[in-house]
Each structure stands twice: as structure tokens, then as C-alpha cells.
Amino acid sequence: MFMNMKKIKIKQVKSSIDRNERQKRTLRALGITKMHQEVEVEATPQIEGMIRKIKHLLAVEDVK
């Protein structure tokens, strides 16, 4: 029973300098290590929750 998950592209657009450690670790958990780096991830509820917590640092778009 394989469900085709929707993919999203995440890009860091604001610096993690002067952010708390939890936000920095959330960025790292999403696979983002540098400014303006883009990663493509599946839109699971866990990933969407992480994005919501640091949405002020990211640009998010759907992948077709």
C-alpha cells in the first residue's frame, strides 16, 4: 500500500545566527546546512510541523 507523497522544496532565506538552538537543530534536521541551500523533501506531517516552527527562516514551494 504505497502512497505517492507530495514533495516540497525548502530554501533557507534568513540566517540562523542569533536564533535559539532548537531552531538551528530543526534546520539541520531538514537537511539545510547553509544559506540559500535548497532541499527537496516529502511532505509528511512531521516535516510540515518542522517547517511551521521555522517558517520565518524558509521559503517553501511545491514540486511538480
Short mmCIF file of C-alpha atoms in Angstrom, two decimals:
data_model
loop_
_atom_site.label_atom_id
_atom_site.label_comp_id
_atom_site.label_asym_id
_atom_site.label_seq_id
_atom_site.Cartn_x
_atom_site.Cartn_y
_atom_site.Cartn_z
CA MET A 1 0.00 0.00 0.00
CA PHE A 2 2.39 2.68 -1.29
CA MET A 3 1.12 6.24 -1.19
CA ASN A 4 2.75 8.72 -3.51
CA MET A 5 3.74 11.53 -1.15
CA LYS A 6 3.80 15.10 -2.33
CA LYS A 7 7.26 16.68 -2.46
CA ILE A 8 8.15 20.20 -1.41
CA LYS A 9 11.25 22.32 -1.95
CA ILE A 10 12.61 24.23 1.05
CA LYS A 11 15.14 27.04 0.84
CA GLN A 12 16.74 28.92 3.74
CA VAL A 13 16.31 32.66 3.11
CA LYS A 14 17.16 34.11 6.53
CA SER A 15 20.18 33.48 8.71
CA SER A 16 20.13 31.20 11.72
CA ILE A 17 22.56 33.49 13.56
CA ASP A 18 21.01 34.78 16.80
CA ARG A 19 18.32 32.06 16.70
CA ASN A 20 17.85 29.64 19.53
CA GLU A 21 19.45 26.21 19.41
CA ARG A 22 16.14 24.45 18.78
CA GLN A 23 15.57 26.39 15.54
CA LYS A 24 19.14 25.69 14.39
CA ARG A 25 18.67 21.97 15.05
CA THR A 26 15.36 21.97 13.17
CA LEU A 27 17.10 23.46 10.12
CA ARG A 28 19.78 20.77 10.38
CA ALA A 29 17.16 18.03 10.73
CA LEU A 30 15.55 19.24 7.49
CA GLY A 31 18.94 18.82 5.79
CA ILE A 32 19.76 22.51 5.47
CA THR A 33 23.31 23.48 6.40
CA LYS A 34 23.90 26.76 4.51
CA MET A 35 22.09 29.91 3.47
CA HIS A 36 20.22 29.71 0.14
CA GLN A 37 20.55 25.93 0.11
CA GLU A 38 17.54 24.12 -1.35
CA VAL A 39 16.41 20.65 -0.34
CA GLU A 40 13.56 18.53 -1.63
CA VAL A 41 11.65 16.53 0.98
CA GLU A 42 8.42 14.56 1.18
CA ALA A 43 5.56 16.46 2.80
CA THR A 44 4.91 14.23 5.80
CA PRO A 45 3.08 15.62 8.85
CA GLN A 46 6.39 15.58 10.77
CA ILE A 47 8.22 17.62 8.11
CA GLU A 48 5.31 20.06 7.79
CA GLY A 49 5.39 20.60 11.57
CA MET A 50 9.12 21.33 11.47
CA ILE A 51 8.57 23.81 8.63
CA ARG A 52 5.80 25.57 10.60
CA LYS A 53 8.16 26.07 13.55
CA ILE A 54 10.80 27.89 11.46
CA LYS A 55 8.71 29.27 8.60
CA HIS A 56 10.19 32.74 9.21
CA LEU A 57 13.58 31.41 8.02
CA LEU A 58 12.37 29.49 4.95
CA ALA A 59 10.85 29.78 1.50
CA VAL A 60 8.68 26.77 0.62
CA GLU A 61 7.27 25.71 -2.73
CA ASP A 62 5.59 22.62 -4.16
CA VAL A 63 7.48 20.41 -6.59
CA LYS A 64 5.57 19.30 -9.65
#
